mmCIF file of C-alpha atoms and ligand atoms in Angstrom:
data_model
loop_
_atom_site.group_PDB
_atom_site.id
_atom_site.type_symbol
_atom_site.label_atom_id
_atom_site.label_comp_id
_atom_site.label_asym_id
_atom_site.label_seq_id
_atom_site.Cartn_x
_atom_site.Cartn_y
_atom_site.Cartn_z
ATOM 1 C CA UNK A 1 -27.081 -13.986 -1.347
ATOM 2 C CA UNK A 2 -29.015 -14.742 1.877
ATOM 3 C CA UNK A 3 -32.170 -16.802 1.224
ATOM 4 C CA UNK A 4 -35.190 -14.484 1.355
ATOM 5 C CA UNK A 5 -36.966 -14.483 4.719
ATOM 6 C CA UNK A 6 -40.747 -14.315 4.403
ATOM 7 C CA UNK A 7 -42.696 -12.551 7.137
ATOM 8 C CA UNK A 8 -46.392 -13.406 6.844
ATOM 9 C CA UNK A 9 -48.891 -10.836 8.124
ATOM 10 C CA UNK A 10 -51.574 -11.809 10.658
ATOM 11 C CA UNK A 11 -53.717 -8.753 11.401
ATOM 12 C CA UNK A 12 -56.036 -9.306 14.361
ATOM 13 C CA UNK A 13 -57.877 -6.045 13.725
ATOM 14 C CA UNK A 14 -61.276 -4.849 12.495
ATOM 15 C CA UNK A 15 -59.799 -2.115 10.297
ATOM 16 C CA UNK A 16 -56.496 -3.081 8.650
ATOM 17 C CA UNK A 17 -56.412 -1.633 5.147
ATOM 18 C CA UNK A 18 -56.421 -4.884 3.181
ATOM 19 C CA UNK A 19 -57.754 -7.609 5.483
ATOM 20 C CA UNK A 20 -59.439 -5.740 8.356
ATOM 21 C CA UNK A 21 -62.027 -7.869 10.153
ATOM 22 C CA UNK A 22 -61.130 -11.126 8.429
ATOM 23 C CA UNK A 23 -59.052 -12.447 11.314
ATOM 24 C CA UNK A 24 -60.467 -10.541 14.285
ATOM 25 C CA UNK A 25 -61.884 -13.784 15.596
ATOM 26 C CA UNK A 26 -59.060 -15.691 17.345
ATOM 27 C CA UNK A 27 -59.904 -19.029 15.696
ATOM 28 C CA UNK A 28 -59.723 -17.430 12.245
ATOM 29 C CA UNK A 29 -56.472 -15.658 13.076
ATOM 30 C CA UNK A 30 -54.834 -18.861 14.340
ATOM 31 C CA UNK A 31 -55.994 -20.810 11.278
ATOM 32 C CA UNK A 32 -54.690 -18.036 9.025
ATOM 33 C CA UNK A 33 -51.308 -18.066 10.782
ATOM 34 C CA UNK A 34 -51.060 -21.835 10.424
ATOM 35 C CA UNK A 35 -51.950 -21.546 6.749
ATOM 36 C CA UNK A 36 -49.209 -18.958 6.173
ATOM 37 C CA UNK A 37 -46.662 -21.239 7.880
ATOM 38 C CA UNK A 38 -47.763 -24.126 5.649
ATOM 39 C CA UNK A 39 -47.250 -21.792 2.667
ATOM 40 C CA UNK A 40 -43.670 -21.156 3.732
ATOM 41 C CA UNK A 41 -43.646 -18.187 6.116
ATOM 42 C CA UNK A 42 -40.420 -18.055 8.154
ATOM 43 C CA UNK A 43 -41.907 -15.474 10.513
ATOM 44 C CA UNK A 44 -45.487 -14.586 11.459
ATOM 45 C CA UNK A 45 -45.987 -10.894 12.259
ATOM 46 C CA UNK A 46 -48.984 -10.460 14.564
ATOM 47 C CA UNK A 47 -50.587 -7.052 14.958
ATOM 48 C CA UNK A 48 -53.592 -5.841 16.952
ATOM 49 C CA UNK A 49 -53.584 -2.215 15.838
ATOM 50 C CA UNK A 50 -53.958 -0.890 12.311
ATOM 51 C CA UNK A 51 -51.417 1.714 11.252
ATOM 52 C CA UNK A 52 -53.218 2.603 8.021
ATOM 53 C CA UNK A 53 -53.098 6.301 7.095
ATOM 54 C CA UNK A 54 -55.452 8.331 9.258
ATOM 55 C CA UNK A 55 -55.886 5.711 11.973
ATOM 56 C CA UNK A 56 -56.084 6.790 15.604
ATOM 57 C CA UNK A 57 -54.732 3.775 17.446
ATOM 58 C CA UNK A 58 -56.346 1.498 20.015
ATOM 59 C CA UNK A 59 -56.020 1.348 23.811
ATOM 60 C CA UNK A 60 -53.422 -1.064 25.148
ATOM 61 C CA UNK A 61 -55.990 -3.360 26.812
ATOM 62 C CA UNK A 62 -57.806 -3.824 23.521
ATOM 63 C CA UNK A 63 -54.612 -4.519 21.597
ATOM 64 C CA UNK A 64 -53.602 -7.079 24.246
ATOM 65 C CA UNK A 65 -57.030 -8.704 24.145
ATOM 66 C CA UNK A 66 -56.858 -9.108 20.377
ATOM 67 C CA UNK A 67 -53.343 -10.311 19.860
ATOM 68 C CA UNK A 68 -52.030 -12.206 22.901
ATOM 69 C CA UNK A 69 -54.448 -15.177 22.828
ATOM 70 C CA UNK A 70 -53.617 -15.671 19.140
ATOM 71 C CA UNK A 71 -49.888 -15.485 19.806
ATOM 72 C CA UNK A 72 -50.176 -18.023 22.626
ATOM 73 C CA UNK A 73 -51.983 -20.448 20.363
ATOM 74 C CA UNK A 74 -49.457 -20.024 17.548
ATOM 75 C CA UNK A 75 -46.472 -20.503 19.865
ATOM 76 C CA UNK A 76 -45.900 -24.079 18.656
ATOM 77 C CA UNK A 77 -45.727 -23.377 14.901
ATOM 78 C CA UNK A 78 -42.490 -23.861 12.973
ATOM 79 C CA UNK A 79 -42.018 -20.148 12.319
ATOM 80 C CA UNK A 80 -40.677 -17.359 14.486
ATOM 81 C CA UNK A 81 -43.290 -15.024 15.925
ATOM 82 C CA UNK A 82 -43.083 -11.250 15.712
ATOM 83 C CA UNK A 83 -45.255 -8.792 17.621
ATOM 84 C CA UNK A 84 -46.146 -5.723 15.548
ATOM 85 C CA UNK A 85 -46.673 -3.024 18.159
ATOM 86 C CA UNK A 86 -45.453 0.367 19.322
ATOM 87 C CA UNK A 87 -46.491 -0.273 22.947
ATOM 88 C CA UNK A 88 -44.240 -1.445 25.762
ATOM 89 C CA UNK A 89 -46.965 -3.437 27.524
ATOM 90 C CA UNK A 90 -48.012 -5.255 24.362
ATOM 91 C CA UNK A 91 -44.421 -6.068 23.440
ATOM 92 C CA UNK A 92 -43.751 -7.369 26.949
ATOM 93 C CA UNK A 93 -46.799 -9.644 26.866
ATOM 94 C CA UNK A 94 -45.960 -10.731 23.318
ATOM 95 C CA UNK A 95 -42.432 -11.750 24.267
ATOM 96 C CA UNK A 96 -43.776 -13.635 27.294
ATOM 97 C CA UNK A 97 -46.236 -15.456 25.020
ATOM 98 C CA UNK A 98 -43.545 -16.657 22.620
ATOM 99 C CA UNK A 99 -42.611 -13.838 20.244
ATOM 100 C CA UNK A 100 -38.877 -13.442 19.579
ATOM 101 C CA UNK A 101 -39.100 -10.345 17.374
ATOM 102 C CA UNK A 102 -40.553 -6.901 18.165
ATOM 103 C CA UNK A 103 -41.663 -5.011 15.040
ATOM 104 C CA UNK A 104 -42.048 -1.369 16.040
ATOM 105 C CA UNK A 105 -43.206 0.931 13.231
ATOM 106 C CA UNK A 106 -42.260 3.902 15.417
ATOM 107 C CA UNK A 107 -38.654 2.673 15.822
ATOM 108 C CA UNK A 108 -38.798 3.169 19.624
ATOM 109 C CA UNK A 109 -40.014 6.796 19.261
ATOM 110 C CA UNK A 110 -43.507 6.373 20.737
ATOM 111 C CA UNK A 111 -42.419 4.382 23.813
ATOM 112 C CA UNK A 112 -38.622 4.626 24.124
ATOM 113 C CA UNK A 113 -38.600 2.160 27.064
ATOM 114 C CA UNK A 114 -39.301 -0.536 24.489
ATOM 115 C CA UNK A 115 -35.592 -0.485 23.644
ATOM 116 C CA UNK A 116 -34.650 -1.577 27.168
ATOM 117 C CA UNK A 117 -37.243 -4.346 27.053
ATOM 118 C CA UNK A 118 -35.817 -5.651 23.773
ATOM 119 C CA UNK A 119 -32.270 -5.355 25.139
ATOM 120 C CA UNK A 120 -33.105 -7.419 28.217
ATOM 121 C CA UNK A 121 -35.111 -10.040 26.372
ATOM 122 C CA UNK A 122 -32.598 -11.036 23.705
ATOM 123 C CA UNK A 123 -35.252 -10.506 21.015
ATOM 124 C CA UNK A 124 -34.584 -9.144 17.552
ATOM 125 C CA UNK A 125 -36.305 -5.912 16.568
ATOM 126 C CA UNK A 126 -37.477 -4.200 13.404
ATOM 127 C CA UNK A 127 -37.078 -0.406 13.433
ATOM 128 C CA UNK A 128 -39.102 1.313 10.723
ATOM 129 C CA UNK A 129 -39.144 4.826 9.286
ATOM 130 C CA UNK A 130 -42.399 6.729 9.474
ATOM 131 C CA UNK A 131 -42.922 10.466 9.007
ATOM 132 C CA UNK A 132 -44.657 11.494 12.244
ATOM 133 C CA UNK A 133 -47.597 9.289 13.164
ATOM 134 C CA UNK A 134 -50.263 7.301 11.268
ATOM 135 C CA UNK A 135 -53.008 9.910 11.850
ATOM 136 C CA UNK A 136 -51.193 12.601 9.868
ATOM 137 C CA UNK A 137 -48.355 10.907 7.983
ATOM 138 C CA UNK A 138 -49.999 11.101 4.542
ATOM 139 C CA UNK A 139 -50.823 14.843 4.839
ATOM 140 C CA UNK A 140 -48.554 16.101 2.070
ATOM 141 C CA UNK A 141 -45.286 14.343 3.036
ATOM 142 C CA UNK A 142 -42.167 16.225 1.904
ATOM 143 C CA UNK A 143 -38.454 15.408 1.786
ATOM 144 C CA UNK A 144 -35.441 17.036 0.136
ATOM 145 C CA UNK A 145 -34.010 13.581 -0.577
ATOM 146 C CA UNK A 146 -36.233 10.830 0.734
ATOM 147 C CA UNK A 147 -33.546 8.133 0.643
ATOM 148 C CA UNK A 148 -30.869 10.037 2.512
ATOM 149 C CA UNK A 149 -33.396 11.296 5.071
ATOM 150 C CA UNK A 150 -34.785 7.810 5.703
ATOM 151 C CA UNK A 151 -31.256 6.456 5.887
ATOM 152 C CA UNK A 152 -30.168 9.098 8.449
ATOM 153 C CA UNK A 153 -33.277 8.405 10.502
ATOM 154 C CA UNK A 154 -32.598 4.656 10.532
ATOM 155 C CA UNK A 155 -28.949 5.197 11.473
ATOM 156 C CA UNK A 156 -30.039 7.463 14.318
ATOM 157 C CA UNK A 157 -32.591 4.931 15.603
ATOM 158 C CA UNK A 158 -30.054 2.115 15.316
ATOM 159 C CA UNK A 159 -27.685 4.252 17.407
ATOM 160 C CA UNK A 160 -30.415 4.825 19.991
ATOM 161 C CA UNK A 161 -31.200 1.106 20.222
ATOM 162 C CA UNK A 162 -27.528 0.216 20.653
ATOM 163 C CA UNK A 163 -27.090 2.933 23.305
ATOM 164 C CA UNK A 164 -30.020 1.379 25.189
ATOM 165 C CA UNK A 165 -28.271 -2.001 25.167
ATOM 166 C CA UNK A 166 -29.709 -3.747 22.089
ATOM 167 C CA UNK A 167 -26.853 -5.568 20.335
ATOM 168 C CA UNK A 168 -26.435 -4.182 16.824
ATOM 169 C CA UNK A 169 -26.785 -7.653 15.288
ATOM 170 C CA UNK A 170 -30.322 -7.845 16.706
ATOM 171 C CA UNK A 171 -31.577 -4.797 14.796
ATOM 172 C CA UNK A 172 -33.286 -4.983 11.403
ATOM 173 C CA UNK A 173 -34.189 -1.804 9.507
ATOM 174 C CA UNK A 174 -37.210 -0.939 7.347
ATOM 175 C CA UNK A 175 -37.704 2.142 5.117
ATOM 176 C CA UNK A 176 -41.442 2.142 5.912
ATOM 177 C CA UNK A 177 -43.017 1.973 2.475
ATOM 178 C CA UNK A 178 -46.297 3.937 2.576
ATOM 179 C CA UNK A 179 -45.664 5.533 5.978
ATOM 180 C CA UNK A 180 -45.597 9.251 5.169
ATOM 181 C CA UNK A 181 -44.596 8.825 1.533
ATOM 182 C CA UNK A 182 -46.030 9.642 -1.857
ATOM 183 C CA UNK A 183 -45.962 7.098 -4.678
ATOM 184 C CA UNK A 184 -42.785 8.722 -5.993
ATOM 185 C CA UNK A 185 -41.147 8.549 -2.534
ATOM 186 C CA UNK A 186 -41.974 4.831 -2.311
ATOM 187 C CA UNK A 187 -40.557 4.172 -5.781
ATOM 188 C CA UNK A 188 -37.405 6.155 -5.052
ATOM 189 C CA UNK A 189 -36.839 4.185 -1.843
ATOM 190 C CA UNK A 190 -37.241 0.892 -3.679
ATOM 191 C CA UNK A 191 -35.059 2.018 -6.577
ATOM 192 C CA UNK A 192 -32.259 3.053 -4.183
ATOM 193 C CA UNK A 193 -32.795 0.407 -1.497
ATOM 194 C CA UNK A 194 -29.120 -0.574 -1.792
ATOM 195 C CA UNK A 195 -28.307 2.701 -0.001
ATOM 196 C CA UNK A 196 -30.381 1.580 2.992
ATOM 197 C CA UNK A 197 -28.821 -1.901 2.856
ATOM 198 C CA UNK A 198 -25.394 -0.225 2.969
ATOM 199 C CA UNK A 199 -26.047 0.605 6.643
ATOM 200 C CA UNK A 200 -25.123 -3.035 7.139
ATOM 201 C CA UNK A 201 -28.198 -4.354 8.906
ATOM 202 C CA UNK A 202 -30.865 -6.681 7.424
ATOM 203 C CA UNK A 203 -33.457 -4.691 5.480
ATOM 204 C CA UNK A 204 -37.164 -5.467 5.885
ATOM 205 C CA UNK A 205 -39.603 -4.280 3.196
ATOM 206 C CA UNK A 206 -43.371 -4.083 3.374
ATOM 207 C CA UNK A 207 -44.978 -3.202 0.060
ATOM 208 C CA UNK A 208 -47.715 -5.814 0.245
ATOM 209 C CA UNK A 209 -51.018 -4.615 -1.265
ATOM 210 C CA UNK A 210 -50.195 -0.986 -0.409
ATOM 211 C CA UNK A 211 -51.937 2.021 -1.917
ATOM 212 C CA UNK A 212 -49.201 3.081 -4.335
ATOM 213 C CA UNK A 213 -49.534 -0.296 -6.102
ATOM 214 C CA UNK A 214 -53.203 0.471 -6.662
ATOM 215 C CA UNK A 215 -52.441 4.002 -7.884
ATOM 216 C CA UNK A 216 -49.877 2.724 -10.388
ATOM 217 C CA UNK A 217 -52.280 0.165 -11.857
ATOM 218 C CA UNK A 218 -55.328 2.283 -12.570
ATOM 219 C CA UNK A 219 -56.928 2.042 -9.139
ATOM 220 C CA UNK A 220 -56.783 -1.676 -8.465
ATOM 221 C CA UNK A 221 -58.315 -2.597 -5.074
ATOM 222 C CA UNK A 222 -56.237 -4.315 -2.362
ATOM 223 C CA UNK A 223 -57.354 -7.773 -3.494
ATOM 224 C CA UNK A 224 -55.840 -7.187 -6.957
ATOM 225 C CA UNK A 225 -52.433 -5.865 -5.938
ATOM 226 C CA UNK A 226 -50.522 -9.162 -5.811
ATOM 227 C CA UNK A 227 -48.721 -8.616 -9.149
ATOM 228 C CA UNK A 228 -47.482 -5.219 -7.928
ATOM 229 C CA UNK A 229 -46.545 -6.787 -4.594
ATOM 230 C CA UNK A 230 -44.469 -9.426 -6.359
ATOM 231 C CA UNK A 231 -42.775 -6.942 -8.688
ATOM 232 C CA UNK A 232 -41.696 -4.707 -5.824
ATOM 233 C CA UNK A 233 -40.512 -7.579 -3.616
ATOM 234 C CA UNK A 234 -38.424 -9.060 -6.414
ATOM 235 C CA UNK A 235 -36.811 -5.683 -7.094
ATOM 236 C CA UNK A 236 -36.218 -5.172 -3.380
ATOM 237 C CA UNK A 237 -34.470 -8.554 -3.216
ATOM 238 C CA UNK A 238 -32.210 -7.541 -6.061
ATOM 239 C CA UNK A 239 -31.361 -4.311 -4.226
ATOM 240 C CA UNK A 240 -30.433 -5.977 -0.949
ATOM 241 C CA UNK A 241 -33.599 -6.569 1.122
ATOM 242 C CA UNK A 242 -33.623 -9.784 3.140
ATOM 243 C CA UNK A 243 -36.988 -9.832 4.946
ATOM 244 C CA UNK A 244 -40.260 -9.522 3.001
ATOM 245 C CA UNK A 245 -43.413 -8.669 4.939
ATOM 246 C CA UNK A 246 -46.368 -9.932 2.888
ATOM 247 C CA UNK A 247 -49.968 -11.074 3.089
ATOM 248 C CA UNK A 248 -49.729 -13.585 0.179
ATOM 249 C CA UNK A 249 -46.986 -15.880 1.378
ATOM 250 C CA UNK A 250 -47.200 -18.771 -1.125
ATOM 251 C CA UNK A 251 -47.060 -16.604 -4.238
ATOM 252 C CA UNK A 252 -44.378 -14.232 -3.008
ATOM 253 C CA UNK A 253 -42.260 -17.125 -1.762
ATOM 254 C CA UNK A 254 -42.302 -18.741 -5.229
ATOM 255 C CA UNK A 255 -41.430 -15.462 -6.922
ATOM 256 C CA UNK A 256 -38.561 -14.746 -4.540
ATOM 257 C CA UNK A 257 -37.213 -18.292 -4.758
ATOM 258 C CA UNK A 258 -36.970 -17.997 -8.540
ATOM 259 C CA UNK A 259 -35.546 -14.479 -8.356
ATOM 260 C CA UNK A 260 -32.954 -15.492 -5.742
ATOM 261 C CA UNK A 261 -31.894 -18.523 -7.798
ATOM 262 C CA UNK A 262 -31.481 -16.308 -10.855
ATOM 263 C CA UNK A 263 -29.468 -13.685 -9.015
ATOM 264 C CA UNK A 264 -27.164 -16.212 -7.348
ATOM 265 C CA UNK A 265 -25.930 -17.696 -10.677
HETATM 266 N N1 HH2 B 1 -46.646 -2.125 7.179
HETATM 267 C C1 HH2 B 1 -47.789 -2.244 7.890
HETATM 268 C C2 HH2 B 1 -47.759 -2.647 9.222
HETATM 269 N N2 HH2 B 1 -46.592 -2.963 9.835
HETATM 270 N N3 HH2 B 1 -44.244 -3.185 9.731
HETATM 271 C C3 HH2 B 1 -43.095 -3.089 9.052
HETATM 272 N N4 HH2 B 1 -41.935 -3.393 9.640
HETATM 273 N N5 HH2 B 1 -43.074 -2.666 7.740
HETATM 274 C C4 HH2 B 1 -44.212 -2.330 7.076
HETATM 275 O O1 HH2 B 1 -44.122 -1.929 5.893
HETATM 276 C C5 HH2 B 1 -45.452 -2.437 7.779
HETATM 277 C C6 HH2 B 1 -45.433 -2.873 9.136
HETATM 278 C C7 HH2 B 1 -49.096 -1.938 7.231
HETATM 279 O O2 HH2 B 1 -49.657 -3.077 6.652
HETATM 280 P P1 HH2 B 1 -50.825 -3.950 7.303
HETATM 281 O O3 HH2 B 1 -50.366 -4.579 8.587
HETATM 282 O O4 HH2 B 1 -51.352 -4.900 6.306
HETATM 283 O O5 HH2 B 1 -51.965 -2.905 7.557
HETATM 284 P P2 HH2 B 1 -52.539 -2.197 8.855
HETATM 285 O O6 HH2 B 1 -51.462 -1.344 9.431
HETATM 286 O O7 HH2 B 1 -53.702 -1.407 8.335
HETATM 287 O O8 HH2 B 1 -52.935 -3.279 9.834
#
């Protein structure tokens, strides 16, 4: 089994669903990123736009203003840097500032030219499934078979990226937990994550603190969803995920280290 790769979340936003506003100030964001690296993050994922359900998005200049100075100041840390954006201009500036991964929750649908940028830069990319767009994705999402539909989507986006010149080995895939899914859809995707892993590319999962964990535990707020986060990440590891996008790096790293040691006996 591959050792689990921990992707620590640094949200430089006023409105992210679990930590909005905490790291909007660049000094706080840099200190938070350094803390996550000290806790064992292999990758820092920096985002300047919330994609929480119902959100409208921010103009490119604002996203750049939030995230690029933080990225520049984190460029020396001993973790890879990922830019969480759907925008070509933000990805370009992020790569120039030291990012080596582009995490696009639209999987190159919103700005298809992003694929060519990634191809030319030699960066890795994360392509994620989302039903539509953040503003409307939670309006009664429906699938016949959520796993096979997400899998087909990811295969199609992988094909698009490769056709645009991104080497297949640079593409990671993500089922997009919480992005146009009910609680039952999220659970089904986690339960059958091996079917997504069967595509043959590294699988990224992001369950951290998400709403379905609150719903399943009697309405726990974001700050009390770490046990659910750990449970889902451990199960995802067992079903073939390799990259774990989380806010609570130290705790999830310990849980995954123990789980990985158990599974590799
Ligand atoms: N989830 C969020 C954002 N980016 N990227 C990937 N690849 N996978 C995910 O599951 C994922 C993601 C949402 O979480 P967060 O960044 O904490 O919230 P917000 O979008 O409100 O900033």
